[in-house]
Amino acid sequence: MGRFGRLLLSTLCLVVFAARAPAQSQYPSKPIRIIVPYAPGGLTDVVARLYSEQLRQSFGRGVFVENKPGASGIIAIEEMARARPDGHTLMIGNISTNGLTPVLLAKKMKVDYERDVQIVTPLADVPVFFLATTAAFSPDNFSPKTFAEFLDYAKAHPGKVRYGSAGIGSYQQINTKILRKRAGLDLVHIPFKGGGAEIIRDLANGDIHVSWFNITNPVGMMKAGRVRPLAISADARLPQYPDVPTMTEVGFPGVKAIQWVAAFAPSATPPEIIEMLHGAFAKSARTAEMQEAFQRGGMVAPPPGSLADAKAWLRDEMATWKRDIDDLGIVVDE
């Protein structure tokens, strides 16, 4: 390369650096938009709104949540993945939309999840109840009060027990498919586009009989006697619910998914901005307000880690689900 070529290359490098440096140092330069793949009111929406307030305080910019429910999270994923990759459009999803949907419904997506989406950081982990409606509020007098009674009832009423989920590919549907296969049950799947808020409403009304549900939202319905936890997907019984057995205790050790929530961004977002967001979310999780919210809602903040840790965790999580799904021969045909 001649002298002129070297000079031109140096000039171009300086121009690129000068163009990028201010953009990164000024981030965020406008309000941050967080897409949530469910209607307002469910766990993922609640977590998104808690963190959005903390980010607003950290960055001194507006942070607003936009709900885009439907298609097992595909609508939200595609909109986020196609957004300008400048850190101003994020998605907060969960085990269903960002763990299972990319494994089970990749052919239905118009983006390449592996290529177009990256994780920013895990945000919360929540144990999950296997909940049942109660006879007092069930139009058809659904009577089981224990997990064993549920199994007996379902076997005695094939094709009559309705279970709710956030849609095809959601953790509720996959967990129930695993349970159905292992227990030999014939259950009817009722999908809900709006996610948790709609599921708990219809469960409390007896329009559906059972569903998996994080321990955060149904507390009021449990106290009112409208829903009853039959088991919990956790490694051990929870101190606040000592009478609720684990799935392992009731004979189904492989059905124990923890519902996690995490933040995602378009994959072309500059690494410096992703690191900045990763740090901002981690700082938010350590605030007194968030710690109080976690404790109040039965949520657990993931241990602090690097961006590389987050990527490795998600890779392992999705690989584990894929292995379990393949081993059981589960297909999303409902």
XYZ file of C-alpha atoms in Angstrom:
334
model
C 0.000 0.000 0.000
C 1.367 3.393 -1.014
C 1.639 6.514 1.119
C -1.603 7.922 -0.246
C -3.429 4.633 0.453
C -2.157 4.524 4.019
C -3.188 8.130 4.561
C -6.667 7.448 3.156
C -7.091 4.364 5.349
C -6.024 6.292 8.451
C -8.453 9.072 7.627
C -11.321 6.616 7.156
C -10.562 4.924 10.478
C -10.602 8.265 12.246
C -13.909 9.172 10.634
C -15.501 5.865 11.650
C -14.179 6.166 15.202
C -15.335 9.758 15.460
C -18.781 8.774 14.221
C -19.139 5.839 16.611
C -17.632 7.271 19.771
C -20.152 10.095 20.259
C -23.063 7.769 19.480
C -21.937 5.346 22.170
C -21.018 8.017 24.715
C -24.426 9.674 24.248
C -26.423 6.456 24.635
C -29.301 6.541 25.174
C -30.050 9.483 22.928
C -33.829 8.983 22.993
C -36.437 6.990 24.963
C -35.880 3.248 25.249
C -38.701 0.999 24.079
C -39.194 -2.387 25.760
C -41.425 -4.864 23.936
C -43.275 -7.433 26.061
C -44.824 -10.471 24.312
C -47.919 -10.579 26.532
C -50.856 -8.430 27.582
C -50.409 -6.263 30.707
C -50.630 -7.866 34.125
C -48.642 -11.085 33.865
C -45.233 -11.843 35.372
C -43.188 -10.826 32.322
C -45.032 -7.524 32.054
C -44.589 -6.851 35.781
C -40.842 -7.555 35.614
C -40.498 -5.334 32.539
C -42.221 -2.413 34.270
C -40.154 -2.802 37.444
C -36.899 -2.710 35.504
C -38.072 0.054 33.163
C -38.463 2.405 36.115
C -34.958 1.583 37.338
C -33.486 2.112 33.866
C -35.269 5.449 33.604
C -33.556 6.564 36.790
C -30.159 5.225 35.690
C -30.161 6.710 32.195
C -32.229 9.844 32.797
C -34.296 8.995 29.728
C -37.816 7.778 29.216
C -38.279 4.000 29.167
C -41.662 2.729 28.059
C -43.174 -0.744 27.831
C -45.160 -1.775 24.766
C -47.243 -4.968 24.896
C -47.240 -7.079 21.721
C -48.988 -10.367 22.575
C -49.631 -13.290 20.271
C -48.114 -16.122 18.223
C -46.174 -17.584 21.170
C -43.984 -14.493 21.278
C -43.121 -14.482 17.573
C -44.791 -11.101 16.960
C -42.687 -9.435 19.655
C -39.475 -11.253 18.681
C -39.754 -10.285 15.024
C -40.517 -6.655 15.796
C -37.556 -6.399 18.182
C -35.164 -8.252 15.851
C -36.015 -5.965 12.927
C -35.688 -2.751 14.924
C -32.744 -0.431 14.432
C -29.894 -2.076 16.403
C -28.938 0.957 18.467
C -30.013 -0.189 21.943
C -33.242 1.810 21.936
C -35.491 -1.202 21.245
C -35.305 -4.178 23.589
C -37.508 -7.136 24.426
C -38.206 -8.677 27.805
C -39.304 -12.263 27.279
C -39.389 -15.483 29.233
C -38.813 -19.223 29.176
C -41.677 -19.726 26.712
C -41.096 -16.959 24.199
C -37.295 -16.905 24.201
C -36.417 -20.423 25.292
C -39.027 -22.730 23.766
C -40.452 -20.792 20.811
C -37.057 -20.610 19.024
C -36.646 -24.377 19.482
C -40.167 -25.505 18.595
C -41.449 -22.856 16.196
C -38.340 -21.765 14.291
C -39.998 -22.558 10.944
C -42.850 -20.167 11.720
C -40.506 -17.247 12.394
C -39.544 -14.758 9.673
C -36.240 -14.031 11.387
C -33.334 -16.326 12.219
C -33.385 -16.308 16.022
C -29.787 -17.458 16.478
C -28.499 -14.909 13.978
C -30.797 -11.960 14.707
C -31.341 -11.997 18.486
C -28.932 -11.785 21.422
C -29.468 -11.949 25.154
C -28.631 -8.920 27.291
C -29.055 -10.511 30.724
C -31.325 -12.759 32.824
C -33.624 -10.680 35.034
C -35.600 -12.974 37.333
C -36.298 -16.606 38.208
C -39.633 -17.738 39.614
C -40.784 -21.190 40.823
C -43.970 -22.423 39.172
C -47.143 -23.887 40.688
C -49.287 -26.563 39.081
C -52.595 -24.859 39.888
C -56.146 -26.182 39.836
C -59.484 -24.454 39.978
C -61.664 -25.237 42.999
C -65.000 -27.027 43.090
C -66.748 -23.994 44.604
C -66.074 -21.944 41.477
C -65.992 -24.684 38.838
C -69.141 -25.004 36.667
C -68.530 -28.760 36.365
C -67.574 -29.323 40.022
C -63.881 -30.037 39.466
C -63.034 -31.691 42.789
C -59.305 -32.694 43.040
C -57.524 -31.265 46.085
C -54.194 -33.082 45.648
C -52.010 -33.989 42.696
C -52.874 -37.679 43.092
C -56.578 -36.822 43.013
C -55.995 -34.776 39.854
C -54.377 -37.781 38.141
C -57.289 -40.029 39.169
C -59.872 -37.473 38.031
C -58.167 -36.887 34.668
C -57.945 -40.631 33.995
C -61.606 -41.061 34.919
C -62.648 -38.147 32.635
C -60.559 -38.500 29.436
C -60.857 -35.523 27.096
C -62.759 -33.494 29.706
C -60.013 -31.752 31.714
C -58.964 -28.431 30.199
C -55.512 -26.939 30.761
C -54.483 -23.385 29.925
C -51.244 -22.118 28.428
C -49.798 -18.983 26.873
C -49.944 -20.738 23.509
C -48.240 -23.361 21.390
C -44.651 -23.797 22.503
C -45.150 -22.146 25.905
C -43.639 -23.767 28.976
C -47.159 -24.547 30.250
C -47.960 -26.487 27.099
C -44.642 -28.338 26.949
C -44.687 -29.176 30.662
C -48.225 -30.502 30.290
C -47.293 -32.514 27.199
C -44.491 -34.113 29.205
C -46.923 -34.827 32.048
C -49.570 -36.189 29.671
C -47.114 -38.550 28.051
C -45.681 -39.865 31.314
C -49.009 -40.194 33.139
C -51.070 -41.369 30.168
C -53.581 -38.504 30.347
C -55.997 -37.146 27.735
C -56.241 -33.392 28.377
C -57.639 -30.530 26.275
C -55.343 -27.579 25.508
C -56.797 -24.048 25.759
C -54.292 -21.407 24.540
C -54.450 -17.785 25.730
C -53.010 -15.030 23.562
C -52.755 -12.630 26.513
C -50.712 -14.976 28.703
C -50.809 -15.173 32.491
C -53.454 -12.552 33.260
C -56.023 -14.321 31.082
C -55.044 -17.793 32.287
C -55.466 -16.975 35.980
C -58.789 -15.250 35.290
C -60.291 -18.285 33.550
C -58.734 -20.689 36.058
C -60.337 -18.733 38.918
C -63.679 -18.832 37.077
C -63.424 -22.577 36.453
C -63.466 -22.168 32.664
C -60.208 -24.154 32.613
C -59.231 -26.721 35.225
C -55.437 -26.632 35.580
C -52.363 -24.732 34.456
C -48.788 -24.007 35.372
C -48.408 -20.587 36.933
C -45.590 -18.641 38.524
C -45.942 -18.125 42.270
C -46.036 -14.321 41.946
C -49.507 -13.567 40.594
C -52.028 -16.108 41.966
C -51.538 -15.368 45.679
C -54.743 -13.299 45.940
C -56.757 -15.961 44.106
C -55.291 -18.645 46.384
C -56.221 -16.727 49.531
C -59.738 -16.242 48.161
C -60.023 -20.002 47.636
C -60.546 -19.713 43.880
C -57.418 -21.666 42.883
C -55.358 -24.328 44.647
C -51.681 -25.292 44.162
C -51.341 -29.069 43.735
C -47.540 -29.124 43.276
C -44.607 -26.823 42.603
C -41.715 -26.980 40.148
C -38.846 -26.350 42.528
C -35.911 -28.315 43.910
C -37.445 -28.266 47.400
C -40.639 -27.130 49.102
C -40.807 -23.390 49.628
C -40.851 -22.124 53.251
C -43.858 -19.914 52.503
C -45.766 -22.917 51.034
C -44.640 -25.885 53.161
C -47.728 -27.969 52.331
C -47.226 -27.837 48.548
C -45.160 -30.846 47.351
C -42.587 -30.645 44.582
C -43.103 -32.350 41.230
C -40.411 -34.813 42.241
C -42.346 -35.709 45.383
C -45.525 -36.411 43.404
C -43.618 -38.725 41.065
C -42.623 -36.550 38.093
C -39.004 -35.431 38.633
C -38.447 -34.279 35.057
C -41.261 -31.715 35.127
C -39.717 -28.875 37.070
C -39.202 -25.819 34.881
C -38.468 -22.555 36.636
C -40.029 -19.618 34.819
C -37.253 -17.190 33.990
C -37.454 -13.686 32.547
C -34.627 -12.073 30.535
C -33.812 -9.067 28.348
C -32.945 -9.334 24.646
C -31.772 -7.037 21.825
C -31.149 -7.157 18.073
C -27.883 -9.037 17.478
C -26.320 -6.177 15.489
C -26.495 -3.828 18.489
C -22.925 -2.600 19.229
C -21.199 -4.672 21.948
C -20.435 -1.516 23.936
C -24.136 -0.704 24.206
C -25.044 -4.282 25.137
C -22.413 -4.200 27.896
C -23.815 -0.875 29.090
C -27.333 -2.316 29.215
C -26.095 -5.486 30.893
C -24.509 -3.372 33.623
C -27.566 -1.141 33.989
C -29.904 -4.107 34.443
C -27.506 -5.683 36.979
C -27.313 -2.417 38.911
C -31.113 -2.185 38.873
C -31.472 -5.677 40.367
C -29.364 -4.623 43.367
C -31.484 -1.611 44.321
C -33.548 -1.734 47.506
C -36.743 -1.224 45.495
C -36.062 -4.230 43.276
C -34.949 -6.435 46.159
C -38.196 -5.633 47.957
C -40.204 -6.367 44.799
C -38.407 -9.681 44.331
C -39.086 -10.764 47.892
C -42.712 -9.641 47.769
C -43.344 -11.491 44.523
C -41.447 -14.695 45.296
C -38.926 -13.906 42.567
C -35.191 -14.495 42.687
C -32.651 -12.247 40.993
C -30.146 -14.338 38.990
C -26.598 -14.268 40.384
C -24.427 -11.497 38.912
C -22.374 -12.560 35.933
C -20.852 -11.381 32.689
C -22.464 -11.074 29.284
C -20.574 -14.224 28.281
C -22.136 -16.012 31.264
C -25.593 -14.940 30.117
C -25.006 -16.244 26.593
C -23.670 -19.570 27.885
C -26.634 -19.932 30.257
C -29.208 -19.381 27.493
C -27.388 -21.751 25.152
C -27.458 -24.495 27.813
C -31.095 -23.794 28.700
C -32.292 -24.142 25.115
C -30.137 -27.237 24.532
C -31.657 -28.904 27.608
C -35.208 -28.208 26.443
C -34.406 -29.464 22.945
C -32.968 -32.685 24.331
C -35.993 -33.307 26.576
C -38.438 -32.522 23.769
C -36.611 -34.783 21.305
C -36.313 -37.617 23.844
C -40.048 -37.554 24.488
C -40.945 -37.117 20.814
C -42.993 -33.999 21.558
C -44.313 -32.022 18.603
C -46.423 -28.867 18.768
C -49.407 -30.167 16.853
C -52.177 -28.522 18.855
